[in-house]
CSV table of C-alpha atoms in Angstrom, one decimal:
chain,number,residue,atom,x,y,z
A,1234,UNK,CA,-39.4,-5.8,-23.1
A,1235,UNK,CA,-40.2,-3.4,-20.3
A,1236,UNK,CA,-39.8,0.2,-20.8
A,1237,UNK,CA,-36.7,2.3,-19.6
A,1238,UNK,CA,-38.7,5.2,-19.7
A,1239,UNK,CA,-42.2,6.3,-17.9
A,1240,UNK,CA,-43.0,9.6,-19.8
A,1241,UNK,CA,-45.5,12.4,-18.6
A,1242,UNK,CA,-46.2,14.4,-21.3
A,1243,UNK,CA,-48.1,17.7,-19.8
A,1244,UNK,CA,-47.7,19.5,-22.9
A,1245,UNK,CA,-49.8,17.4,-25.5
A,1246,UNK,CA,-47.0,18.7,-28.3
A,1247,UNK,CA,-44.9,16.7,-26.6
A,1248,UNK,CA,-47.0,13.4,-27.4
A,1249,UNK,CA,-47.6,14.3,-31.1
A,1250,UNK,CA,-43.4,14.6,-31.0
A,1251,UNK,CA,-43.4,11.3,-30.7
A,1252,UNK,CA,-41.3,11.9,-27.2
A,1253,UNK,CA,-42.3,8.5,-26.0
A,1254,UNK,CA,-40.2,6.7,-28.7
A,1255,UNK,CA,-37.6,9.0,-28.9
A,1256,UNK,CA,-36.9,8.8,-25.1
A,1257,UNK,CA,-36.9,4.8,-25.5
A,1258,UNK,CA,-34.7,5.2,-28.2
A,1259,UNK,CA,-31.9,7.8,-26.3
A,1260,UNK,CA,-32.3,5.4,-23.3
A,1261,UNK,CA,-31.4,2.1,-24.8
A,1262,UNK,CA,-28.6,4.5,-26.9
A,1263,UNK,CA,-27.1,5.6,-23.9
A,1264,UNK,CA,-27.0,2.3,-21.5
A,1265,UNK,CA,-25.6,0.4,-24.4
A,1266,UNK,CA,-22.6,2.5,-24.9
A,1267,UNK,CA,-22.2,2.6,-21.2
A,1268,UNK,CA,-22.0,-1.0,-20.9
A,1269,UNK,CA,-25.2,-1.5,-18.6
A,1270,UNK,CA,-28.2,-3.6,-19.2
A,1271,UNK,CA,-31.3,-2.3,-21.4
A,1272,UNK,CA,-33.4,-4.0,-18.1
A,1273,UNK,CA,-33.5,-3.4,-14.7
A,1274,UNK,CA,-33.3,0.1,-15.1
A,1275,UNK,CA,-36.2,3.0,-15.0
A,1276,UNK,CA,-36.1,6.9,-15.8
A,1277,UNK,CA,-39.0,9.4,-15.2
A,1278,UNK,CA,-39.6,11.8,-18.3
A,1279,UNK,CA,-41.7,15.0,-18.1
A,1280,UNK,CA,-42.4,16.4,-21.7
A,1281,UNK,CA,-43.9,20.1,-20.6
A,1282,UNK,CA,-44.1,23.6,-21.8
A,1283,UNK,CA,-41.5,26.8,-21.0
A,1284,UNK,CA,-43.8,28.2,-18.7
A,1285,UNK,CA,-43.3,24.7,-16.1
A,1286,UNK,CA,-39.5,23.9,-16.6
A,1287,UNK,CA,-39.5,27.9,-15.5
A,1288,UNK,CA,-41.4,26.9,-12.1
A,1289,UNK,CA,-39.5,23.6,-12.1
A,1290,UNK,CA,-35.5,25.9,-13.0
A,1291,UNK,CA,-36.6,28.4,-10.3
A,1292,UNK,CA,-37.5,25.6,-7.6
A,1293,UNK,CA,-34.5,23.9,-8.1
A,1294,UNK,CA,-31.7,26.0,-9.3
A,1295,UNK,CA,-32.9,29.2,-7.9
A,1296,UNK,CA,-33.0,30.5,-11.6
A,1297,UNK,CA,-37.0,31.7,-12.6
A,1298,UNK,CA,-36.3,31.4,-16.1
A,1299,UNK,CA,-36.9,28.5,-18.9
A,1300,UNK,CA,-34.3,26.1,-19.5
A,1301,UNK,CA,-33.8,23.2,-22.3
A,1302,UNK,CA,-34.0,20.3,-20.0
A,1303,UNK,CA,-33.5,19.7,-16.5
A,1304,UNK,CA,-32.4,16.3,-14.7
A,1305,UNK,CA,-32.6,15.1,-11.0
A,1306,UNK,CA,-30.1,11.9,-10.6
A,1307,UNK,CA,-31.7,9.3,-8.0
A,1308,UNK,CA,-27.9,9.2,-6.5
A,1309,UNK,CA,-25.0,10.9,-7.0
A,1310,UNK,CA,-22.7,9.4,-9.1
A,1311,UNK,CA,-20.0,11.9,-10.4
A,1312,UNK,CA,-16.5,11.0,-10.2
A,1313,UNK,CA,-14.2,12.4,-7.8
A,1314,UNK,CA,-11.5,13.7,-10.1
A,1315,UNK,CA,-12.3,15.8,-13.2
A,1316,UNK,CA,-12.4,14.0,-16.2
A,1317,UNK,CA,-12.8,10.0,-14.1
A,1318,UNK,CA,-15.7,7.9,-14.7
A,1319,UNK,CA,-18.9,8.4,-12.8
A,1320,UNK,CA,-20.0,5.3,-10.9
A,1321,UNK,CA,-22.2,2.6,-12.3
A,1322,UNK,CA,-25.6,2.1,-11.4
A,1323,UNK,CA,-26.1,-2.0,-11.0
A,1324,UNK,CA,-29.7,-2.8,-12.3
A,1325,UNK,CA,-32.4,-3.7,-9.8
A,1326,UNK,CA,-34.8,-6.6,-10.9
A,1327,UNK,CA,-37.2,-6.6,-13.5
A,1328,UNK,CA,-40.4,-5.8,-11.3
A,1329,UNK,CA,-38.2,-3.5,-9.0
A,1330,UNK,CA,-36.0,-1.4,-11.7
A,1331,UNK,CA,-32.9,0.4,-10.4
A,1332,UNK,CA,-35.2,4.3,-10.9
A,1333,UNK,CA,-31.9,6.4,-12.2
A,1334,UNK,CA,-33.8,9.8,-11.6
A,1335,UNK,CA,-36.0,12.3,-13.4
A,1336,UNK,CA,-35.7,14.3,-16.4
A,1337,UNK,CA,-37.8,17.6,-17.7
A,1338,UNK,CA,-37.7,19.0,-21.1
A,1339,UNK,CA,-39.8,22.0,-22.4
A,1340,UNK,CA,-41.0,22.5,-25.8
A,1341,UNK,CA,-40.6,26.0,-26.7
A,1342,UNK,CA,-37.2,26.2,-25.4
A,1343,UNK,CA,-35.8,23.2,-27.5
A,1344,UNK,CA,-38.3,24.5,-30.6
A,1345,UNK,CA,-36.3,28.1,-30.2
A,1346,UNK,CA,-32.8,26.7,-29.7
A,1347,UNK,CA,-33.6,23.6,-33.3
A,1348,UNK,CA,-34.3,26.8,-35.3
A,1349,UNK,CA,-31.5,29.2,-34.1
A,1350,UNK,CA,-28.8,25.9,-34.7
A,1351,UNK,CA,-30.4,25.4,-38.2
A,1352,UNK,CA,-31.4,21.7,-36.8
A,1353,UNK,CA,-34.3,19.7,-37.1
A,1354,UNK,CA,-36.2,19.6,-34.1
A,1355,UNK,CA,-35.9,15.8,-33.6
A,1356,UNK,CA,-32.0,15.9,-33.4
A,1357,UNK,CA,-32.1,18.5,-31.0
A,1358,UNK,CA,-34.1,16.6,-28.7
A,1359,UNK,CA,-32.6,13.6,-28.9
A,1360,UNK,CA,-29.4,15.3,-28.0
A,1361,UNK,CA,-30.5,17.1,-25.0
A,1362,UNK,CA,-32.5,13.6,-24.0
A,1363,UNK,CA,-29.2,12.0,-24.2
A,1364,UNK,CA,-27.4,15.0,-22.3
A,1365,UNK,CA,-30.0,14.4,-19.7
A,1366,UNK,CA,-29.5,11.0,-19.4
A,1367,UNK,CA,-25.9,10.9,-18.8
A,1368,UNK,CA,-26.6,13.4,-16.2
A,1369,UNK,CA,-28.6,10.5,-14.5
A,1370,UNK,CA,-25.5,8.5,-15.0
A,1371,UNK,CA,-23.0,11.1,-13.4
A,1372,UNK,CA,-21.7,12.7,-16.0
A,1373,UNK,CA,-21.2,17.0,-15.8
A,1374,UNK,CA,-19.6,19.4,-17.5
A,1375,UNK,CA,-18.9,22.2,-14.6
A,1376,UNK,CA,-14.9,21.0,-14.8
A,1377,UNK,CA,-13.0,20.6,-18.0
A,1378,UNK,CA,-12.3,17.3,-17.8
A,1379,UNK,CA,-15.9,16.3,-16.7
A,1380,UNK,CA,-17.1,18.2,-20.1
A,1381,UNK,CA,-14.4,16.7,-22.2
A,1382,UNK,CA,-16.0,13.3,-21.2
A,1383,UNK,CA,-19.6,14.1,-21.5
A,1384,UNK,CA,-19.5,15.6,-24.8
A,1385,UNK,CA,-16.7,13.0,-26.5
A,1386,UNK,CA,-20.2,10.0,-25.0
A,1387,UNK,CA,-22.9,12.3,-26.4
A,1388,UNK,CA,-21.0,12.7,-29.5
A,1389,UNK,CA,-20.3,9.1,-29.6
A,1390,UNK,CA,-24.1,7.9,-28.7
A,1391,UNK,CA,-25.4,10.3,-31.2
A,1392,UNK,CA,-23.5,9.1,-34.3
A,1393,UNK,CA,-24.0,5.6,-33.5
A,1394,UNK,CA,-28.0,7.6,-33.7
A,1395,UNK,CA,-27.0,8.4,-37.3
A,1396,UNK,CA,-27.0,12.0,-36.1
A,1397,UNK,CA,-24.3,15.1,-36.7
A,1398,UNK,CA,-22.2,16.5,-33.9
A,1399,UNK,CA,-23.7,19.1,-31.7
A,1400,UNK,CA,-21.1,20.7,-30.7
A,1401,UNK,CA,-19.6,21.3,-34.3
């Protein structure tokens, strides 16, 4: 079975994490419970450090400052109405995956925000792995109904990950 996910990890802590099989894992979580195909499809991970996602944040968002994670959809895919489905990606063919976009997640960010939340550091990362993922898959939470959505799947993908509510 081919990967979902091609991982750079800049930040070597990212690799003794273990990111590469967590990110596999979240992946195949989150295309199941959105109905699509665990082939056909490929995501870009980049496991670095506070001090890059800051470059990367500023860059992009116009905000110089460390973030959690960070993702870059290959399309746009949000609904039109708050709270309605993003559009499905269809699959592309084995040696030509449908690429869904690009993902960045910094270590000393998500190491800071596990121990303020009283949660190991592996739950919190597969959460915001998940959160970024949906992103890929249009989902948002700038409008109510957009969050309502988002959270009720990353709930839902997470428990069937044997892990607790983030939000509670």
């Amino acid at each position: 079975m081919e990967p979902l996910v091609d991982i750079l990890a800049e930040d070597a802590r990212w690799q003794a994490f273990g990111l590469d099989e967590m990110a596999e894992t979240a992946a195949r979580a989150v295309l199941d419970d959105q109905a699509l195909s665990g082939t056909g499809f490929l995501v870009s991970l980049l496991g670095c450090s506070d001090t890059r996602i800051a470059a990367l944040n500023a860059d992009f968002r116009g905000k110089p400052q460390p973030t959690n994670v960070l993702s870059w959809p290959s399309e746009e895919r949000g609904a039109d109405r708050d709270g309605g489905r993003p559009d499905r990606p269809l699959p592309g063919a084995a040696e030509m995956p449908e690429e869904l976009g690009d993902i960045a997640i910094a270590w000393e960010t998500c190491e800071r925000e596990a121990a303020e939340q009283g949660r190991p550091m592996g739950d919190h990362v597969m959460h915001l792995l998940v959160h970024g993922l949906l992103h890929l898959l249009g989902y948002d939470h700038l409008r109510d109904g957009d969050a309502a959505l988002m959270e009720a799947a990353e709930i839902r993908i997470l428990a069937k990950l044997g892990l607790a509510n983030p939000y509670e």
